[in-house]
Amino acid sequence: MSEQVKNRPVKITDTTFRDAHQSLIATRMKTEEMLPIAEKMDQVGFYSMEVWGGATFDASLRFLKEDPWERLRKLRAAIKNTKLQMLLRGQNILGYRHYADDVVEYFVQKSIANGIDIIRIFDALNDPRNLETAINATKKEKGHAQVAISYTLSEVHTLEYYVKLAKQFENMGADSICIKDMAGLLLPYDSYELVSALKKAINIPIELHGHYTSGVVAMTYMKGVEAGADIIDTAMSPFSMGTSQPATEVMAETFRGTPYDAGLNQEVMSEIADYLRPLREKAMEEGLLDPKVLGVDIKTLMYQVPGGMLSNLVSQLKKQNAEDRFYEVLKEIPRVREDFGYPPLVTPTSQIVGTQAVLNVLMNQRYKMVSKESKALVRGEYGKTPVPISEEVRKMVIGDEKPITCRPADLLEPELDKIEAEMKQYKEQNEDVLSYALFPQVAEEFFKYRQAQKTKVDPALADTANKVYPV
């Protein structure tokens, strides 16, 4: 390495408590499993720890019967020196539809009040209009607004496209930019070129986020850091690789003794890995960690389809006894994506495009049957697609309906008061209103469970056989 390179230590965001277990064990890590090691992780020297958001909110309520807000407060109490970070889907927040601005603003306010320092905000279509409310709310609450670019490949997703988008996000108030490579499509030398171009165009830090699905992301990080990337996302080794991020310890050791040395404590990380390893083994025994997700899936690079989307397609085709048509569907996906204006394939657009491709193949006719989500995407309910959808495709999908051209959230009336009125019988903290706003049925079940937990019951009278509460 050239002696002329000045010391420029790379910062490391550890994703173990959020994206790593979401990617590998279906978001099933419990708060009680995190807390014993949280203080130790605080001693490593991470720039930040991603501990909240994404699917963790839904999974906590739905599967773990935990209050996600309580998890955040407990982690904040244990992690005193490291910034806490979360992932937010812009106007979707953490749910699956667009929410009114008052809900987005209140959610951001409460997230920061309960301990979040950095909010990574992204939109599946990279539509700036779907990000502005969340960015403004984060800035108002004195949080760090990191805006993510959903990275994908197509004839329109050029270097110029990404540079223009990053400039726009910086002008909207982004404190840093994340290149969010959800499918592992960013190749090492492309990473060098992209980061170099961004460093010339913007004056805020750049973070790299990638998944190991395609097998290239550690090399992509290395070239990106050499080009000037400031921060990389990694996961502690027991919850790394596969569909997760590269191993924190490996990346720290890769840069050891170089101008990019992160200066992380390898001894402390070894202790943390020793604690986490049995959790991984337990997840494997319980069938939560499928060995299939740990390998390299080169189809990701061949078809530009995220790994999770591939397994979803196989599952859909199995149900229809049509597994033999898998490769027909793979060929149809890029065609549907082109028809739908080249959306990046990330939640929810990956599911929409994949399902429509399956329908087109199984019906033996394109758009003979159209999902309601496809109609919503073509109608403009999710926002503006990178390329306008042609009149021909629009006619096939939504007929003579007029598409939406405004910001989708402009069509939504304020929701908070109505939501609070609906769930007031369950409210024990202000944050409960937001849990209900995002997942009404799931939250209501959790609230009933929480209430029942407080009711003392004679164990002899508990109906354990039928798993009916109280138990």
CSV table of C-alpha atoms in Angstrom, one decimal:
chain,number,residue,atom,x,y,z
A,1,MET,CA,0.0,0.0,0.0
A,2,SER,CA,1.2,3.5,-0.9
A,3,GLU,CA,2.9,5.3,2.0
A,4,GLN,CA,1.1,8.5,0.8
A,5,VAL,CA,-2.3,7.2,2.1
A,6,LYS,CA,-3.1,9.2,5.2
A,7,ASN,CA,-4.6,7.5,8.3
A,8,ARG,CA,-8.3,7.3,7.7
A,9,PRO,CA,-9.8,4.8,10.1
A,10,VAL,CA,-13.0,3.2,8.8
A,11,LYS,CA,-15.9,3.3,11.2
A,12,ILE,CA,-17.9,0.1,11.8
A,13,THR,CA,-21.6,-0.3,12.4
A,14,ASP,CA,-22.4,-3.7,13.9
A,15,THR,CA,-25.8,-5.1,12.8
A,16,THR,CA,-25.9,-8.2,15.1
A,17,PHE,CA,-29.0,-7.1,17.1
A,18,ARG,CA,-31.0,-6.1,14.0
A,19,ASP,CA,-30.2,-7.0,10.4
A,20,ALA,CA,-28.0,-10.0,11.2
A,21,HIS,CA,-30.6,-12.0,13.1
A,22,GLN,CA,-33.4,-10.8,10.9
A,23,SER,CA,-31.4,-12.1,7.9
A,24,LEU,CA,-30.4,-15.5,9.4
A,25,ILE,CA,-32.9,-16.5,12.1
A,26,ALA,CA,-36.1,-14.8,11.1
A,27,THR,CA,-35.7,-12.0,13.6
A,28,ARG,CA,-36.1,-14.3,16.6
A,29,MET,CA,-33.3,-13.0,18.9
A,30,LYS,CA,-35.0,-12.1,22.2
A,31,THR,CA,-34.2,-9.0,24.3
A,32,GLU,CA,-33.1,-11.3,27.2
A,33,GLU,CA,-30.5,-12.9,24.9
A,34,MET,CA,-29.1,-9.5,23.9
A,35,LEU,CA,-28.9,-7.8,27.3
A,36,PRO,CA,-26.2,-10.1,28.9
A,37,ILE,CA,-23.7,-9.2,26.2
A,38,ALA,CA,-24.9,-5.6,25.4
A,39,GLU,CA,-22.5,-3.9,27.8
A,40,LYS,CA,-19.5,-5.9,26.4
A,41,MET,CA,-20.5,-4.9,22.8
A,42,ASP,CA,-20.5,-1.3,24.0
A,43,GLN,CA,-16.7,-1.7,24.8
A,44,VAL,CA,-15.6,-2.8,21.3
A,45,GLY,CA,-15.4,0.6,19.8
A,46,PHE,CA,-18.1,0.5,17.2
A,47,TYR,CA,-19.2,3.7,15.5
A,48,SER,CA,-22.8,2.6,16.0
A,49,MET,CA,-24.9,-0.5,16.7
A,50,GLU,CA,-28.0,-1.2,14.6
A,51,VAL,CA,-30.4,-2.6,17.2
A,52,TRP,CA,-34.0,-1.6,16.1
A,53,GLY,CA,-36.3,-1.1,13.2
A,54,GLY,CA,-36.7,-3.3,10.1
A,55,ALA,CA,-38.7,-6.4,10.9
A,56,THR,CA,-37.7,-6.4,14.6
A,57,PHE,CA,-40.7,-4.3,15.7
A,58,ASP,CA,-43.2,-6.7,14.1
A,59,ALA,CA,-41.4,-9.8,15.2
A,60,SER,CA,-41.1,-8.6,18.8
A,61,LEU,CA,-44.9,-8.2,19.1
A,62,ARG,CA,-46.0,-11.1,16.9
A,63,PHE,CA,-43.6,-13.9,17.8
A,64,LEU,CA,-41.7,-13.0,20.9
A,65,LYS,CA,-44.5,-11.3,22.8
A,66,GLU,CA,-42.2,-8.5,23.7
A,67,ASP,CA,-42.7,-4.7,23.7
A,68,PRO,CA,-40.3,-3.3,21.1
A,69,TRP,CA,-40.2,0.0,22.9
A,70,GLU,CA,-39.2,-1.7,26.1
A,71,ARG,CA,-36.4,-3.5,24.2
A,72,LEU,CA,-35.1,-0.2,23.0
A,73,ARG,CA,-35.1,1.4,26.4
A,74,LYS,CA,-33.3,-1.6,28.0
A,75,LEU,CA,-30.6,-1.6,25.3
A,76,ARG,CA,-30.2,2.2,25.7
A,77,ALA,CA,-29.6,1.7,29.4
A,78,ALA,CA,-27.0,-1.0,28.8
A,79,ILE,CA,-25.2,0.6,25.8
A,80,LYS,CA,-24.0,4.0,27.1
A,81,ASN,CA,-21.1,4.9,24.8
A,82,THR,CA,-22.1,3.6,21.3
A,83,LYS,CA,-24.7,5.3,19.1
A,84,LEU,CA,-27.9,3.3,18.6
A,85,GLN,CA,-29.2,3.0,15.0
A,86,MET,CA,-32.5,1.9,13.4
A,87,LEU,CA,-33.9,1.3,9.9
A,88,LEU,CA,-37.0,3.1,8.8
A,89,ARG,CA,-38.9,2.6,5.6
A,90,GLY,CA,-39.7,6.3,5.0
A,91,GLN,CA,-43.5,6.8,4.7
A,92,ASN,CA,-44.0,3.1,5.4
A,93,ILE,CA,-42.3,3.5,8.8
A,94,LEU,CA,-42.0,-0.2,9.8
A,95,GLY,CA,-45.3,-1.4,8.4
A,96,TYR,CA,-46.5,-2.3,4.9
A,97,ARG,CA,-48.5,0.7,3.8
A,98,HIS,CA,-48.0,4.5,3.7
A,99,TYR,CA,-48.9,6.2,6.9
A,100,ALA,CA,-50.1,9.8,7.4
A,101,ASP,CA,-47.4,12.4,8.2
A,102,ASP,CA,-48.6,12.8,11.8
A,103,VAL,CA,-47.9,9.1,12.4
A,104,VAL,CA,-44.4,9.3,10.8
A,105,GLU,CA,-43.5,12.4,12.8
A,106,TYR,CA,-44.7,10.9,16.1
A,107,PHE,CA,-42.9,7.6,15.5
A,108,VAL,CA,-39.6,9.4,14.8
A,109,GLN,CA,-40.1,11.6,17.9
A,110,LYS,CA,-40.7,8.6,20.1
A,111,SER,CA,-37.9,6.5,18.6
A,112,ILE,CA,-35.3,9.3,19.4
A,113,ALA,CA,-36.9,9.9,22.8
A,114,ASN,CA,-36.5,6.2,23.7
A,115,GLY,CA,-32.8,6.1,22.7
A,116,ILE,CA,-32.2,6.0,18.9
A,117,ASP,CA,-29.4,8.3,17.7
A,118,ILE,CA,-29.2,7.5,14.0
A,119,ILE,CA,-32.2,6.8,11.8
A,120,ARG,CA,-31.4,5.2,8.4
A,121,ILE,CA,-34.3,6.2,6.1
A,122,PHE,CA,-35.0,4.5,2.8
A,123,ASP,CA,-37.7,4.1,0.2
A,124,ALA,CA,-38.1,1.1,-2.1
A,125,LEU,CA,-38.4,3.4,-5.2
A,126,ASN,CA,-35.8,5.9,-4.1
A,127,ASP,CA,-38.6,8.5,-4.3
A,128,PRO,CA,-37.5,11.5,-2.4
A,129,ARG,CA,-41.1,12.5,-1.7
A,130,ASN,CA,-41.5,9.4,0.5
A,131,LEU,CA,-38.5,10.4,2.6
A,132,GLU,CA,-39.0,14.1,3.3
A,133,THR,CA,-41.3,13.8,6.3
A,134,ALA,CA,-39.1,11.3,8.1
A,135,ILE,CA,-35.9,13.3,7.3
A,136,ASN,CA,-37.5,16.6,8.6
A,137,ALA,CA,-38.9,14.9,11.7
A,138,THR,CA,-35.4,13.3,12.5
A,139,LYS,CA,-33.7,16.7,12.1
A,140,LYS,CA,-36.4,18.4,14.3
A,141,GLU,CA,-35.7,15.9,17.1
A,142,LYS,CA,-31.9,16.5,16.8
A,143,GLY,CA,-31.3,12.9,15.5
A,144,HIS,CA,-28.9,11.9,12.7
A,145,ALA,CA,-30.8,11.4,9.5
A,146,GLN,CA,-28.9,8.9,7.3
A,147,VAL,CA,-30.6,8.6,4.0
A,148,ALA,CA,-30.1,5.3,2.1
A,149,ILE,CA,-30.0,4.8,-1.6
A,150,SER,CA,-31.5,1.4,-2.6
A,151,TYR,CA,-28.9,0.1,-4.9
A,152,THR,CA,-29.8,-1.9,-8.0
A,153,LEU,CA,-28.8,-2.5,-11.6
A,154,SER,CA,-30.6,-1.4,-14.8
A,155,GLU,CA,-30.1,0.7,-17.8
A,156,VAL,CA,-31.3,3.8,-15.8
A,157,HIS,CA,-29.4,3.1,-12.6
A,158,THR,CA,-26.1,4.7,-13.8
A,159,LEU,CA,-23.3,6.4,-11.9
A,160,GLU,CA,-24.9,9.7,-12.9
A,161,TYR,CA,-28.3,8.6,-11.5
A,162,TYR,CA,-26.8,7.7,-8.1
A,163,VAL,CA,-24.7,10.9,-7.9
A,164,LYS,CA,-27.8,13.0,-8.7
A,165,LEU,CA,-29.8,11.2,-6.0
A,166,ALA,CA,-27.1,11.6,-3.4
A,167,LYS,CA,-26.9,15.3,-4.1
A,168,GLN,CA,-30.7,15.6,-3.8
A,169,PHE,CA,-30.7,13.7,-0.4
A,170,GLU,CA,-27.8,15.9,0.9
A,171,ASN,CA,-29.9,19.0,-0.1
A,172,MET,CA,-32.9,17.6,1.7
A,173,GLY,CA,-30.9,17.5,5.0
A,174,ALA,CA,-29.2,14.1,5.0
A,175,ASP,CA,-26.4,13.9,7.6
A,176,SER,CA,-24.9,10.9,5.8
A,177,ILE,CA,-25.6,8.7,2.8
A,178,CYS,CA,-25.9,4.9,2.9
A,179,ILE,CA,-25.5,2.8,-0.2
A,180,LYS,CA,-28.0,0.0,0.7
A,181,ASP,CA,-27.1,-3.0,-1.4
A,182,MET,CA,-29.8,-5.4,-0.3
A,183,ALA,CA,-29.1,-8.1,-2.9
A,184,GLY,CA,-25.3,-8.0,-2.9
A,185,LEU,CA,-25.2,-6.7,-6.5
A,186,LEU,CA,-22.5,-4.0,-6.0
A,187,LEU,CA,-19.2,-5.5,-7.4
A,188,PRO,CA,-15.8,-4.4,-5.9
A,189,TYR,CA,-14.5,-2.2,-8.7
A,190,ASP,CA,-18.0,-0.7,-9.2
A,191,SER,CA,-18.0,0.1,-5.5
A,192,TYR,CA,-14.7,1.9,-5.9
A,193,GLU,CA,-16.0,3.9,-8.9
A,194,LEU,CA,-19.3,4.8,-7.2
A,195,VAL,CA,-17.8,5.8,-3.8
A,196,SER,CA,-15.1,7.9,-5.6
A,197,ALA,CA,-17.9,9.7,-7.6
A,198,LEU,CA,-20.0,10.3,-4.5
A,199,LYS,CA,-17.0,11.6,-2.5
A,200,LYS,CA,-16.4,14.3,-5.2
A,201,ALA,CA,-20.1,15.2,-5.3
A,202,ILE,CA,-21.2,15.4,-1.7
A,203,ASN,CA,-19.7,16.6,1.6
A,204,ILE,CA,-21.3,14.1,4.1
A,205,PRO,CA,-20.1,10.7,5.2
A,206,ILE,CA,-20.8,7.6,3.1
A,207,GLU,CA,-21.7,4.2,4.6
A,208,LEU,CA,-21.7,0.8,2.8
A,209,HIS,CA,-24.4,-1.8,3.6
A,210,GLY,CA,-24.4,-5.1,1.8
A,211,HIS,CA,-25.5,-8.7,2.2
A,212,TYR,CA,-23.2,-11.7,1.6
A,213,THR,CA,-25.7,-13.5,-0.6
A,214,SER,CA,-23.6,-13.2,-3.8
A,215,GLY,CA,-20.3,-13.7,-2.1
A,216,VAL,CA,-18.6,-10.4,-3.0
A,217,VAL,CA,-19.5,-7.9,-0.3
A,218,ALA,CA,-16.3,-8.1,1.8
A,219,MET,CA,-14.3,-7.2,-1.3
A,220,THR,CA,-16.9,-4.6,-2.2
A,221,TYR,CA,-16.3,-3.0,1.2
A,222,MET,CA,-12.6,-3.1,0.8
A,223,LYS,CA,-12.6,-1.3,-2.5
A,224,GLY,CA,-15.2,1.1,-1.2
A,225,VAL,CA,-13.1,2.0,1.9
A,226,GLU,CA,-10.0,2.5,-0.4
A,227,ALA,CA,-12.2,5.0,-2.4
A,228,GLY,CA,-13.2,6.9,0.7
A,229,ALA,CA,-16.2,5.2,2.3
A,230,ASP,CA,-16.4,6.3,5.9
A,231,ILE,CA,-18.4,3.5,7.5
A,232,ILE,CA,-19.2,-0.2,6.8
A,233,ASP,CA,-21.9,-2.5,8.2
A,234,THR,CA,-20.8,-5.8,9.7
A,235,ALA,CA,-22.1,-8.5,12.0
A,236,MET,CA,-20.4,-10.5,14.8
A,237,SER,CA,-19.1,-13.7,13.3
A,238,PRO,CA,-21.7,-16.2,14.6
A,239,PHE,CA,-24.4,-14.1,12.9
A,240,SER,CA,-22.4,-13.1,9.8
A,241,MET,CA,-22.1,-14.3,6.2
A,242,GLY,CA,-24.8,-15.9,4.1
A,243,THR,CA,-27.7,-13.5,3.8
A,244,SER,CA,-26.3,-11.4,6.6
A,245,GLN,CA,-23.3,-9.0,6.6
A,246,PRO,CA,-19.5,-9.8,6.6
A,247,ALA,CA,-18.0,-10.7,9.9
A,248,THR,CA,-17.0,-7.7,12.1
A,249,GLU,CA,-13.9,-9.4,13.4
A,250,VAL,CA,-12.7,-10.3,9.9
A,251,MET,CA,-13.2,-6.8,8.5
A,252,ALA,CA,-11.5,-5.3,11.6
A,253,GLU,CA,-8.5,-7.6,11.1
A,254,THR,CA,-8.4,-7.0,7.3
A,255,PHE,CA,-7.8,-3.3,8.0
A,256,ARG,CA,-5.5,-3.9,11.0
A,257,GLY,CA,-2.2,-2.1,10.6
A,258,THR,CA,-3.3,-0.1,7.6
A,259,PRO,CA,-4.4,3.5,7.3
A,260,TYR,CA,-8.0,2.3,7.6
A,261,ASP,CA,-7.5,0.4,10.9
A,262,ALA,CA,-10.8,0.6,12.8
A,263,GLY,CA,-9.0,0.1,16.1
A,264,LEU,CA,-11.6,-2.4,17.4
A,265,ASN,CA,-10.8,-4.5,20.5
A,266,GLN,CA,-10.3,-8.1,19.1
A,267,GLU,CA,-10.1,-9.6,22.5
A,268,VAL,CA,-13.5,-8.3,23.6
A,269,MET,CA,-15.0,-9.3,20.2
A,270,SER,CA,-13.7,-12.9,20.8
A,271,GLU,CA,-15.6,-13.0,24.1
A,272,ILE,CA,-18.7,-11.7,22.4
A,273,ALA,CA,-18.5,-14.4,19.7
A,274,ASP,CA,-18.1,-17.0,22.4
A,275,TYR,CA,-21.4,-15.8,23.9
A,276,LEU,CA,-23.3,-15.6,20.6
A,277,ARG,CA,-22.1,-19.0,19.2
A,278,PRO,CA,-24.5,-21.1,21.4
A,279,LEU,CA,-27.4,-18.8,20.3
A,280,ARG,CA,-26.6,-19.6,16.7
A,281,GLU,CA,-26.4,-23.4,17.5
A,282,LYS,CA,-29.7,-23.2,19.3
A,283,ALA,CA,-31.3,-21.4,16.3
A,284,MET,CA,-30.0,-24.2,14.1
A,285,GLU,CA,-31.4,-26.9,16.3
A,286,GLU,CA,-34.8,-25.2,16.3
A,287,GLY,CA,-34.8,-24.9,12.5
A,288,LEU,CA,-34.6,-21.1,12.5
A,289,LEU,CA,-31.2,-21.1,10.8
A,290,ASP,CA,-31.4,-22.9,7.5
A,291,PRO,CA,-27.9,-23.9,6.3
A,292,LYS,CA,-29.1,-23.0,2.8
A,293,VAL,CA,-28.9,-19.2,3.6
A,294,LEU,CA,-25.2,-19.6,4.6
A,295,GLY,CA,-23.9,-20.4,1.2
A,296,VAL,CA,-23.2,-18.2,-1.8
A,297,ASP,CA,-26.1,-17.9,-4.2
A,298,ILE,CA,-24.6,-16.9,-7.6
A,299,LYS,CA,-28.0,-16.7,-9.1
A,300,THR,CA,-28.2,-13.3,-7.3
A,301,LEU,CA,-25.6,-11.9,-9.7
A,302,MET,CA,-27.0,-13.8,-12.7
A,303,TYR,CA,-30.6,-12.7,-12.3
A,304,GLN,CA,-30.2,-9.7,-10.0
A,305,VAL,CA,-32.7,-11.1,-7.7
A,306,PRO,CA,-32.2,-11.0,-3.9
A,307,GLY,CA,-31.8,-14.4,-2.2
A,308,GLY,CA,-34.9,-14.1,-0.1
A,309,MET,CA,-37.0,-13.4,-3.2
A,310,LEU,CA,-35.7,-16.6,-4.9
A,311,SER,CA,-36.8,-18.8,-2.0
A,312,ASN,CA,-40.2,-17.0,-2.0
A,313,LEU,CA,-40.6,-17.8,-5.7
A,314,VAL,CA,-39.8,-21.5,-5.2
A,315,SER,CA,-42.4,-21.6,-2.4
A,316,GLN,CA,-45.1,-20.0,-4.6
A,317,LEU,CA,-44.4,-22.4,-7.4
A,318,LYS,CA,-44.4,-25.5,-5.1
A,319,LYS,CA,-47.9,-24.5,-3.9
A,320,GLN,CA,-49.0,-24.5,-7.6
A,321,ASN,CA,-47.1,-27.8,-8.4
A,322,ALA,CA,-45.2,-25.8,-11.0
A,323,GLU,CA,-41.6,-26.0,-9.8
A,324,ASP,CA,-40.6,-27.0,-13.3
A,325,ARG,CA,-41.4,-23.4,-14.4
A,326,PHE,CA,-38.8,-21.8,-12.1
A,327,TYR,CA,-36.5,-20.7,-14.9
A,328,GLU,CA,-39.4,-19.3,-16.9
A,329,VAL,CA,-40.3,-17.1,-13.9
A,330,LEU,CA,-36.6,-16.0,-13.5
A,331,LYS,CA,-36.6,-14.8,-17.1
A,332,GLU,CA,-40.0,-13.1,-16.6
A,333,ILE,CA,-38.8,-11.1,-13.6
A,334,PRO,CA,-36.6,-8.6,-15.5
A,335,ARG,CA,-39.4,-8.1,-18.1
A,336,VAL,CA,-42.0,-7.3,-15.3
A,337,ARG,CA,-39.4,-5.0,-13.6
A,338,GLU,CA,-38.9,-3.2,-16.9
A,339,ASP,CA,-42.6,-2.9,-17.4
A,340,PHE,CA,-43.0,-1.5,-13.9
A,341,GLY,CA,-40.4,1.3,-14.3
A,342,TYR,CA,-37.3,-0.5,-13.0
A,343,PRO,CA,-38.0,-0.5,-9.3
A,344,PRO,CA,-35.1,-1.7,-7.0
A,345,LEU,CA,-36.0,-5.2,-5.8
A,346,VAL,CA,-36.4,-4.6,-2.0
A,347,THR,CA,-39.5,-4.8,0.3
A,348,PRO,CA,-42.2,-4.4,-0.9
A,349,THR,CA,-41.3,-4.1,-4.6
A,350,SER,CA,-39.4,-7.5,-4.8
A,351,GLN,CA,-42.5,-9.3,-3.6
A,352,ILE,CA,-44.8,-7.4,-6.1
A,353,VAL,CA,-42.6,-8.0,-9.1
A,354,GLY,CA,-41.9,-11.6,-8.2
A,355,THR,CA,-45.6,-12.5,-7.6
A,356,GLN,CA,-46.6,-10.8,-10.9
A,357,ALA,CA,-43.9,-12.7,-12.8
A,358,VAL,CA,-45.3,-16.0,-11.3
A,359,LEU,CA,-48.9,-15.0,-12.4
A,360,ASN,CA,-47.7,-14.1,-15.9
A,361,VAL,CA,-46.0,-17.5,-16.3
A,362,LEU,CA,-48.7,-19.7,-14.7
A,363,MET,CA,-51.5,-18.0,-16.7
A,364,ASN,CA,-49.6,-18.4,-19.9
A,365,GLN,CA,-50.5,-14.8,-20.7
A,366,ARG,CA,-48.9,-11.6,-19.4
A,367,TYR,CA,-51.1,-9.6,-17.1
A,368,LYS,CA,-54.2,-11.8,-17.6
A,369,MET,CA,-54.3,-11.9,-13.8
A,370,VAL,CA,-52.9,-8.9,-11.9
A,371,SER,CA,-52.3,-8.7,-8.1
A,372,LYS,CA,-53.8,-5.8,-6.2
A,373,GLU,CA,-50.2,-4.8,-5.2
A,374,SER,CA,-49.2,-4.6,-8.8
A,375,LYS,CA,-52.2,-2.4,-9.5
A,376,ALA,CA,-51.2,-0.1,-6.6
A,377,LEU,CA,-47.6,0.1,-7.8
A,378,VAL,CA,-48.7,1.0,-11.4
A,379,ARG,CA,-51.3,3.4,-10.0
A,380,GLY,CA,-48.6,5.3,-8.2
A,381,GLU,CA,-49.6,4.5,-4.7
A,382,TYR,CA,-46.0,3.5,-3.7
A,383,GLY,CA,-44.6,6.7,-5.3
A,384,LYS,CA,-42.8,7.5,-8.5
A,385,THR,CA,-40.9,4.7,-10.3
A,386,PRO,CA,-37.4,5.4,-11.6
A,387,VAL,CA,-38.7,5.3,-15.2
A,388,PRO,CA,-42.3,6.3,-16.2
A,389,ILE,CA,-44.6,3.3,-16.8
A,390,SER,CA,-45.7,3.0,-20.4
A,391,GLU,CA,-49.3,3.7,-21.4
A,392,GLU,CA,-49.5,0.2,-22.8
A,393,VAL,CA,-48.5,-1.5,-19.5
A,394,ARG,CA,-50.7,0.8,-17.5
A,395,LYS,CA,-53.7,0.0,-19.7
A,396,MET,CA,-53.1,-3.8,-19.2
A,397,VAL,CA,-52.8,-3.4,-15.4
A,398,ILE,CA,-55.2,-0.7,-14.3
A,399,GLY,CA,-57.3,-0.1,-17.4
A,400,ASP,CA,-58.6,3.5,-17.8
A,401,GLU,CA,-57.9,4.5,-14.2
A,402,LYS,CA,-56.0,7.7,-13.7
A,403,PRO,CA,-52.6,7.3,-12.0
A,404,ILE,CA,-51.6,9.3,-8.9
A,405,THR,CA,-49.0,11.9,-9.7
A,406,CYS,CA,-48.8,13.6,-6.3
A,407,ARG,CA,-46.9,12.5,-3.2
A,408,PRO,CA,-48.9,9.4,-2.1
A,409,ALA,CA,-49.1,10.6,1.6
A,410,ASP,CA,-50.7,13.9,0.5
A,411,LEU,CA,-53.9,11.8,-0.1
A,412,LEU,CA,-53.9,10.6,3.6
A,413,GLU,CA,-55.8,12.5,6.3
A,414,PRO,CA,-54.1,12.8,9.8
A,415,GLU,CA,-54.6,9.4,11.6
A,416,LEU,CA,-53.2,9.7,15.1
A,417,ASP,CA,-56.4,10.8,16.9
A,418,LYS,CA,-58.5,8.2,15.3
A,419,ILE,CA,-56.0,5.5,16.0
A,420,GLU,CA,-55.8,6.5,19.7
A,421,ALA,CA,-59.5,6.5,20.0
A,422,GLU,CA,-59.7,2.9,18.6
A,423,MET,CA,-57.1,1.5,21.0
A,424,LYS,CA,-57.5,3.7,24.2
A,425,GLN,CA,-58.7,0.7,26.3
A,426,TYR,CA,-55.2,-0.9,25.9
A,427,LYS,CA,-53.0,2.2,26.2
A,428,GLU,CA,-50.4,1.9,29.0
A,429,GLN,CA,-47.8,4.2,27.4
A,430,ASN,CA,-47.9,6.8,24.6
A,431,GLU,CA,-45.8,4.4,22.4
A,432,ASP,CA,-48.7,1.9,22.4
A,433,VAL,CA,-50.6,4.1,20.0
A,434,LEU,CA,-47.8,3.7,17.5
A,435,SER,CA,-47.5,-0.1,17.9
A,436,TYR,CA,-51.3,-0.2,17.2
A,437,ALA,CA,-51.0,2.2,14.2
A,438,LEU,CA,-48.4,0.0,12.5
A,439,PHE,CA,-49.8,-3.5,13.3
A,440,PRO,CA,-53.4,-3.2,14.7
A,441,GLN,CA,-54.3,-6.9,15.0
A,442,VAL,CA,-50.9,-8.0,16.2
A,443,ALA,CA,-50.6,-5.2,18.7
A,444,GLU,CA,-54.1,-5.8,20.1
A,445,GLU,CA,-53.2,-9.5,20.7
A,446,PHE,CA,-50.0,-8.4,22.4
A,447,PHE,CA,-51.8,-5.8,24.6
A,448,LYS,CA,-54.3,-8.6,25.7
A,449,TYR,CA,-51.4,-10.9,26.4
A,450,ARG,CA,-49.6,-8.1,28.4
A,451,GLN,CA,-52.7,-7.4,30.4
A,452,ALA,CA,-53.2,-11.1,31.2
A,453,GLN,CA,-49.6,-11.4,32.3
A,454,LYS,CA,-50.4,-8.9,35.1
A,455,THR,CA,-53.3,-11.0,36.3
A,456,LYS,CA,-52.3,-13.4,39.0
A,457,VAL,CA,-53.7,-16.9,38.4
A,458,ASP,CA,-53.6,-20.0,40.5
A,459,PRO,CA,-51.3,-22.3,38.4
A,460,ALA,CA,-53.7,-25.2,39.1
A,461,LEU,CA,-56.4,-23.3,37.2
A,462,ALA,CA,-54.4,-22.3,34.2
A,463,ASP,CA,-55.4,-24.0,30.9
A,464,THR,CA,-52.0,-25.1,29.7
A,465,ALA,CA,-53.3,-28.1,27.7
A,466,ASN,CA,-55.0,-25.9,25.2
A,467,LYS,CA,-52.4,-23.1,25.4
A,468,VAL,CA,-55.2,-20.8,26.4
A,469,TYR,CA,-54.1,-17.9,28.5
A,470,PRO,CA,-53.6,-17.5,31.4
A,471,VAL,CA,-50.7,-20.0,31.7
